[in-house]
Short mmCIF file of C-alpha atoms in Angstrom, two decimals:
data_model
loop_
_atom_site.label_atom_id
_atom_site.label_comp_id
_atom_site.label_asym_id
_atom_site.label_seq_id
_atom_site.Cartn_x
_atom_site.Cartn_y
_atom_site.Cartn_z
CA MET A 1194 89.53 49.21 76.52
CA PRO A 1195 90.41 48.31 80.22
CA THR A 1196 89.56 51.33 82.75
CA PRO A 1197 92.96 52.36 84.46
CA THR A 1198 93.35 51.39 88.09
CA SER A 1199 96.49 53.05 88.92
CA ALA A 1200 96.67 56.00 91.87
CA ALA A 1201 96.50 58.43 88.89
CA THR A 1202 92.88 57.39 88.30
CA PRO A 1203 90.78 60.47 89.40
CA ALA A 1204 88.38 59.86 92.47
CA THR A 1205 84.81 59.64 92.02
CA PRO A 1206 82.65 62.42 93.55
CA ALA A 1207 80.99 60.06 95.87
CA ARG A 1208 82.09 63.02 98.94
CA LEU A 1209 80.82 65.81 96.63
CA GLY A 1210 84.63 66.59 96.68
CA GLU A 1211 85.42 66.53 93.13
CA LEU A 1212 83.45 66.66 89.82
CA TRP A 1213 85.04 65.90 86.43
CA PHE A 1214 84.10 67.19 82.91
CA THR A 1215 85.49 66.64 79.51
CA ARG A 1216 84.75 67.95 76.17
CA CYS A 1217 86.20 67.64 72.44
CA PRO A 1218 88.54 70.38 71.12
CA VAL A 1219 85.45 72.03 69.68
CA PRO A 1220 83.05 74.72 70.39
CA THR A 1221 80.91 73.81 73.58
CA ALA A 1222 79.14 75.25 76.46
CA THR A 1223 81.41 73.29 78.68
CA GLY A 1224 84.59 74.95 77.52
CA ILE A 1225 82.90 78.66 77.56
CA ALA A 1226 82.16 77.82 81.06
CA ALA A 1227 85.40 76.40 81.83
CA GLU A 1228 87.24 79.32 80.42
CA LEU A 1229 85.13 81.94 82.02
CA GLY A 1230 85.61 80.14 85.50
CA LEU A 1231 81.75 79.80 85.88
CA LEU A 1232 82.23 75.98 86.57
CA THR A 1233 84.66 76.74 89.72
CA ALA A 1234 82.81 79.73 90.82
CA GLU A 1235 79.40 77.67 90.97
CA PHE A 1236 80.84 74.62 93.14
CA ALA A 1237 83.54 75.95 95.13
CA PRO A 1238 81.07 77.57 97.89
CA ASP A 1239 80.34 74.01 98.75
CA GLY A 1240 83.72 72.69 98.82
CA ILE A 1241 83.68 70.69 95.45
CA THR A 1242 86.86 70.93 92.96
CA VAL A 1243 85.82 70.86 89.44
CA ARG A 1244 88.38 69.30 87.41
CA SER A 1245 89.04 69.01 83.61
CA LEU A 1246 89.90 65.66 82.22
CA GLN A 1247 92.05 67.25 79.83
CA ASP A 1248 94.53 68.24 82.89
CA ALA A 1249 94.44 64.53 83.79
CA PRO A 1250 97.41 62.25 83.07
CA ALA A 1251 97.20 61.61 79.19
CA GLU A 1252 96.70 57.73 79.62
CA VAL A 1253 93.76 58.32 81.95
CA ALA A 1254 92.24 61.13 80.28
CA ARG A 1255 92.25 59.43 76.64
CA ASP A 1256 90.59 56.31 78.26
CA HIS A 1257 87.52 57.98 80.07
CA HIS A 1258 87.07 60.70 77.53
CA TYR A 1259 86.12 57.79 75.06
CA THR A 1260 84.63 54.71 77.31
CA HIS A 1261 82.98 57.58 80.01
CA ALA A 1262 83.77 54.91 82.76
CA LEU A 1263 84.39 57.26 85.51
CA PRO A 1264 81.20 57.70 87.48
CA GLY A 1265 81.52 61.44 88.41
CA LEU A 1266 82.22 62.67 84.99
CA LEU A 1267 80.07 64.59 82.59
CA ARG A 1268 80.76 64.83 78.93
CA GLU A 1269 80.09 67.37 76.12
CA GLY A 1270 81.73 65.95 72.60
CA GLY A 1271 81.55 64.02 69.80
CA ASN A 1272 78.61 61.57 69.27
CA VAL A 1273 80.39 58.71 68.00
CA PRO A 1274 82.16 57.70 71.43
CA ALA A 1275 79.36 58.51 73.36
CA LEU A 1276 77.02 56.07 71.49
CA TRP A 1277 80.06 53.66 71.06
CA ALA A 1278 80.30 53.74 75.04
CA ARG A 1279 76.31 53.37 75.63
CA SER A 1280 76.24 50.62 73.18
CA ARG A 1281 79.09 48.70 75.08
CA GLY A 1282 76.87 48.89 78.17
CA GLU A 1283 78.37 52.05 79.89
CA ALA A 1284 75.86 53.48 82.41
CA THR A 1285 75.36 56.90 80.76
CA ARG A 1286 72.41 59.22 80.12
CA LEU A 1287 71.94 61.81 77.67
CA LEU A 1288 71.21 64.87 78.74
CA GLY A 1289 71.23 67.52 76.10
CA LEU A 1290 72.18 68.01 72.05
CA SER A 1291 73.63 70.76 70.55
CA TRP A 1292 73.77 71.69 66.83
CA ILE A 1293 76.79 73.99 65.66
CA GLU A 1294 77.64 74.22 61.86
CA GLU A 1295 81.47 73.57 61.73
CA ARG A 1296 82.00 73.96 57.96
CA GLN A 1297 82.02 70.11 56.64
CA VAL A 1298 83.58 70.22 53.52
CA VAL A 1299 84.76 67.84 50.67
CA LEU A 1300 88.50 68.69 49.50
CA VAL A 1301 90.04 67.98 46.26
CA ARG A 1302 93.20 69.13 44.23
CA PRO A 1303 92.70 72.42 42.42
CA ASP A 1304 93.77 70.90 39.27
CA SER A 1305 91.12 67.80 39.58
CA GLY A 1306 88.20 69.65 38.09
CA LEU A 1307 85.80 68.25 40.79
CA GLY A 1308 83.61 70.70 41.75
CA SER A 1309 80.36 68.75 42.70
CA ALA A 1310 78.93 65.98 44.67
CA GLU A 1311 77.82 64.17 41.49
CA GLN A 1312 81.58 64.14 40.19
CA LEU A 1313 82.43 62.02 43.32
CA ARG A 1314 81.08 58.99 41.29
CA GLY A 1315 83.52 56.52 40.59
CA ARG A 1316 86.01 58.64 42.45
CA ARG A 1317 88.60 57.56 45.42
CA LEU A 1318 87.52 58.54 48.79
CA ALA A 1319 90.08 59.23 51.62
CA VAL A 1320 89.03 57.05 54.69
CA PRO A 1321 91.43 57.25 57.53
CA ARG A 1322 92.23 54.14 59.78
CA HIS A 1323 93.36 55.47 63.15
CA ARG A 1324 94.66 53.06 65.88
CA LEU A 1325 91.74 53.90 68.61
CA ALA A 1326 89.53 51.67 70.33
CA ILE A 1327 86.65 53.91 68.44
CA ASP A 1328 87.71 55.22 65.35
CA PHE A 1329 85.98 58.34 65.25
CA TRP A 1330 87.91 59.59 62.30
CA ARG A 1331 86.85 56.74 60.33
CA ALA A 1332 83.34 57.26 61.25
CA MET A 1333 83.20 61.09 60.64
CA ALA A 1334 84.84 60.65 57.02
CA LEU A 1335 82.30 57.78 55.93
CA ALA A 1336 79.50 59.93 57.43
CA GLY A 1337 80.81 63.09 55.61
CA PHE A 1338 81.14 61.28 52.25
CA THR A 1339 77.58 59.59 52.68
CA GLY A 1340 76.10 62.89 53.05
CA ALA A 1341 77.72 64.67 50.22
CA LEU A 1342 76.98 61.75 47.93
CA ALA A 1343 73.36 61.50 49.02
CA SER A 1344 72.68 65.09 48.10
CA ALA A 1345 73.27 64.05 44.62
CA GLY A 1346 71.15 60.67 44.74
CA LEU A 1347 74.43 58.52 45.21
CA THR A 1348 75.88 56.08 47.97
CA LEU A 1349 79.25 54.99 48.94
CA ALA A 1350 78.67 51.95 46.64
CA ASP A 1351 78.77 54.60 44.02
CA ALA A 1352 82.47 55.72 44.64
CA HIS A 1353 85.76 54.00 45.86
CA PRO A 1354 86.69 54.34 49.36
CA VAL A 1355 90.32 54.35 50.14
CA GLU A 1356 91.51 53.10 53.49
CA VAL A 1357 94.46 55.62 54.40
CA PRO A 1358 96.62 54.83 57.56
CA ALA A 1359 96.44 57.59 59.75
CA ASP A 1360 98.88 59.04 62.51
CA ALA A 1361 97.26 61.46 64.88
CA GLY A 1362 100.60 62.57 66.09
CA GLN A 1363 100.84 64.22 62.48
CA GLY A 1364 97.99 66.70 63.11
CA GLN A 1365 94.41 66.35 61.95
CA TRP A 1366 93.77 65.94 58.20
CA GLU A 1367 97.32 65.57 57.49
CA SER A 1368 97.33 61.91 56.50
CA GLU A 1369 94.34 62.15 54.28
CA LEU A 1370 95.75 65.34 52.74
CA ARG A 1371 99.11 64.03 52.21
CA ALA A 1372 97.43 61.15 50.08
CA LEU A 1373 95.37 63.57 48.37
CA LEU A 1374 98.35 65.63 46.87
CA ALA A 1375 100.28 62.55 46.42
CA GLY A 1376 97.48 61.49 43.92
CA GLU A 1377 96.30 57.96 45.85
CA VAL A 1378 93.28 59.37 46.84
CA ASP A 1379 90.53 61.86 44.65
CA ALA A 1380 88.79 63.59 47.95
CA VAL A 1381 89.06 64.15 51.82
CA TYR A 1382 86.32 64.88 54.02
CA ALA A 1383 87.26 67.45 56.63
CA LYS A 1384 85.29 69.69 59.11
CA GLY A 1385 86.18 72.44 61.48
CA ALA A 1386 88.69 75.20 61.99
CA LEU A 1387 91.86 73.05 61.92
CA ALA A 1388 90.49 71.46 58.78
CA ALA A 1389 90.00 74.87 57.17
CA GLU A 1390 93.99 75.86 58.12
CA ALA A 1391 95.15 72.39 56.77
CA ALA A 1392 93.54 72.68 53.47
CA THR A 1393 95.12 76.28 52.98
CA ARG A 1394 98.38 74.80 54.09
CA HIS A 1395 98.13 71.93 51.60
CA GLY A 1396 96.56 74.02 48.55
CA ALA A 1397 93.11 71.69 48.62
CA VAL A 1398 89.95 73.33 47.60
CA VAL A 1399 86.37 72.82 48.17
CA ALA A 1400 84.50 70.45 45.91
CA VAL A 1401 81.41 70.07 48.00
CA ASP A 1402 80.24 72.27 51.04
CA LEU A 1403 77.94 70.49 53.12
CA ASP A 1404 76.95 73.53 54.98
CA ASP A 1405 75.50 74.91 51.69
CA LEU A 1406 72.99 71.83 51.42
CA PRO A 1407 69.63 72.73 52.38
CA ASP A 1408 68.89 69.36 54.31
CA ARG A 1409 70.79 69.35 57.26
CA ARG A 1410 70.48 65.51 57.32
CA ALA A 1411 73.50 65.54 54.98
CA ARG A 1412 75.26 67.15 57.81
CA VAL A 1413 74.71 64.56 60.58
CA ASN A 1414 78.16 63.61 61.93
CA ASN A 1415 80.20 62.97 64.80
CA GLY A 1416 79.56 66.76 65.76
CA THR A 1417 76.23 67.55 64.31
CA PRO A 1418 74.32 66.75 66.88
CA ARG A 1419 77.15 67.02 69.61
CA PRO A 1420 75.80 65.23 73.07
CA LEU A 1421 76.18 65.86 76.50
CA THR A 1422 76.18 62.85 78.82
CA VAL A 1423 76.83 62.10 82.40
CA HIS A 1424 77.25 58.65 84.49
CA GLN A 1425 74.17 57.27 85.80
CA ASP A 1426 75.82 57.12 88.85
CA LEU A 1427 76.56 60.50 89.09
CA LEU A 1428 72.95 61.31 88.27
CA ASP A 1429 71.39 59.02 90.69
CA ARG A 1430 73.41 60.27 93.60
CA HIS A 1431 73.52 63.88 93.11
CA PRO A 1432 70.61 64.82 90.70
CA GLU A 1433 70.76 68.78 92.06
CA LEU A 1434 74.58 68.89 91.27
CA VAL A 1435 74.01 67.70 87.65
CA ALA A 1436 71.13 70.10 87.31
CA ARG A 1437 73.22 73.12 88.55
CA PHE A 1438 76.14 71.93 86.07
CA LEU A 1439 73.66 72.53 83.44
CA ALA A 1440 72.49 75.45 84.47
CA VAL A 1441 75.72 76.60 84.12
CA LEU A 1442 75.89 75.76 80.83
CA VAL A 1443 72.90 77.51 79.91
CA GLU A 1444 74.36 80.50 81.34
CA ALA A 1445 77.67 79.80 79.38
CA ALA A 1446 75.55 79.62 76.10
CA ASP A 1447 73.74 82.89 76.90
CA TRP A 1448 76.91 84.70 77.68
CA ALA A 1449 78.35 83.65 74.38
CA ALA A 1450 75.40 84.67 72.55
CA GLU A 1451 76.05 88.22 73.58
CA ASN A 1452 79.63 88.23 73.18
CA PRO A 1453 80.74 87.00 69.72
CA ALA A 1454 84.54 88.45 69.56
CA SER A 1455 85.25 87.29 73.04
CA THR A 1456 83.46 83.64 71.89
CA ALA A 1457 85.51 83.53 68.78
CA ARG A 1458 88.63 84.00 71.25
CA ILE A 1459 87.84 80.83 73.07
CA LEU A 1460 86.95 78.75 70.16
CA GLY A 1461 90.38 79.67 68.98
CA ALA A 1462 91.70 78.54 72.37
CA GLU A 1463 89.58 75.15 72.51
CA THR A 1464 90.09 74.13 69.02
CA GLY A 1465 93.74 75.17 68.57
CA ALA A 1466 93.20 77.23 65.56
CA GLY A 1467 93.90 80.86 64.61
CA PRO A 1468 91.53 83.35 64.11
CA SER A 1469 91.58 82.46 60.29
CA GLY A 1470 90.47 78.94 60.83
CA VAL A 1471 87.92 79.92 63.38
CA ALA A 1472 86.35 82.47 61.04
CA ALA A 1473 86.61 79.92 58.23
CA ALA A 1474 84.64 77.43 60.34
CA TYR A 1475 82.40 78.64 62.33
CA ARG A 1476 79.39 80.45 60.47
CA ALA A 1477 78.11 84.11 61.35
CA GLY A 1478 75.95 83.86 64.31
CA GLY A 1479 77.38 80.35 65.38
CA HIS A 1480 78.31 82.02 69.06
CA ARG A 1481 74.32 81.64 69.48
CA THR A 1482 74.18 78.15 68.79
CA LEU A 1483 75.74 76.77 71.87
CA HIS A 1484 72.76 76.06 73.64
CA LEU A 1485 71.62 72.45 74.35
CA ASP A 1486 67.95 70.87 73.82
CA LEU A 1487 66.54 67.37 73.29
CA SER A 1488 63.84 68.51 71.15
CA GLU A 1489 62.50 65.96 68.85
CA GLU A 1490 64.32 67.20 65.78
CA ARG A 1491 67.52 66.60 67.36
CA LEU A 1492 66.71 63.14 69.04
CA GLU A 1493 65.71 62.00 65.46
CA LEU A 1494 68.96 63.36 64.14
CA LEU A 1495 70.97 61.45 66.86
CA ALA A 1496 68.95 58.29 65.98
CA ARG A 1497 69.94 58.63 62.29
CA GLN A 1498 73.41 58.91 63.20
CA GLU A 1499 73.01 55.94 65.11
CA ARG A 1500 71.44 54.05 62.35
CA PHE A 1501 74.18 54.65 60.27
CA LEU A 1502 76.90 53.88 62.87
CA HIS A 1503 75.44 50.80 63.76
CA GLY A 1504 75.13 49.65 60.13
CA GLN A 1505 78.78 50.56 59.61
CA GLY A 1506 79.56 47.95 62.36
CA PHE A 1507 81.00 51.03 64.67
CA LEU A 1508 78.51 50.00 67.81
CA ASP A 1509 78.55 46.61 69.27
CA ALA A 1510 74.68 46.81 69.96
CA PRO A 1511 71.89 49.26 68.99
CA VAL A 1512 71.27 52.34 71.00
CA ASP A 1513 67.78 53.81 71.63
CA VAL A 1514 68.28 57.36 71.83
CA ARG A 1515 64.89 58.28 73.13
CA THR A 1516 65.24 55.89 76.05
CA TRP A 1517 68.70 56.81 76.68
CA SER A 1518 67.61 60.45 77.02
CA ASP A 1519 66.82 62.18 80.38
CA PRO A 1520 65.13 65.84 79.92
CA GLU A 1521 64.49 66.27 83.62
CA PRO A 1522 67.93 67.68 84.72
CA LEU A 1523 67.90 70.34 81.39
CA ARG A 1524 64.72 71.17 82.64
CA ARG A 1525 65.77 71.93 86.33
CA ALA A 1526 68.67 73.56 85.00
CA ARG A 1527 66.47 76.19 82.59
CA GLU A 1528 64.32 77.06 85.65
CA THR A 1529 67.46 77.58 87.93
CA ALA A 1530 68.94 79.89 85.43
CA ALA A 1531 65.66 81.78 84.47
CA ALA A 1532 65.79 82.37 88.33
CA ARG A 1533 69.12 83.64 88.71
CA ARG A 1534 68.38 86.08 85.56
CA HIS A 1535 65.40 87.63 87.30
CA ALA A 1536 67.16 87.71 90.47
CA GLY A 1537 69.62 89.78 88.85
#
């Protein structure tokens, strides 16, 4: 996808005048920090304007949110676009990973008689097809079904993936759930707060709850683990600025851990879901899981996702996630946040 070159394209922060961030409509420390005004407060004394890519013109935001071609951008969101951008040669670095359980489920019709992963053998599985440079919806469905089937010792080869043309304008999961109710497919993968609401709206029921599986590897998907990435240009030119940005995210995650009710309200605004959807999607204690890290466990989980995506043809080239990662900014950020706490 070409990078826009019109006047609408945001400026880079070469003069430390502007800093851009973007996040997906999911639980992120970036979203919490933005809602609380912490990012603005952090950089205003330096004369730096912090801007959300979600406030830019749609054609600009859509491009850079996926390609990460904007040099002054930090991105916290799904790993499929992040890995895809890196595989295409974009100069990004991985700064941290979060793991937030988001109610990943396989939905079926209430009269289907399906109630286990084993019963998905031979069934028609909805795999959406979106007109996107990187179809992360398709990747999510394939990974979700792979995790569910693996829990019963099965693979995608034991079922029948069925392509479902999807229109993002219809709403998340709508095309797949309509195909389910029409009898065109037998099962739909879904995750998150809007998925919980959509399932209720369409009368679909849960056959497999991936969150209940003891092995978290079954839940490795676009948002698990969820990366924070930065453009190499920004990291090279202004490493102290990047570390301060991360320090604010550490503080935002700390705040969320102590304020579950307010965090739930913010998640409703971030995801576009109502209180029932948020409550259904995020397990009790989820407000305490927004912290980023680069632990070996999370890096291996991301590497597992990278191998899956490359094997399914979503990545142009392999990505070595450990070479991609840079732990130094997060280490400095934690030191900064700890010093601030100590200072009161």
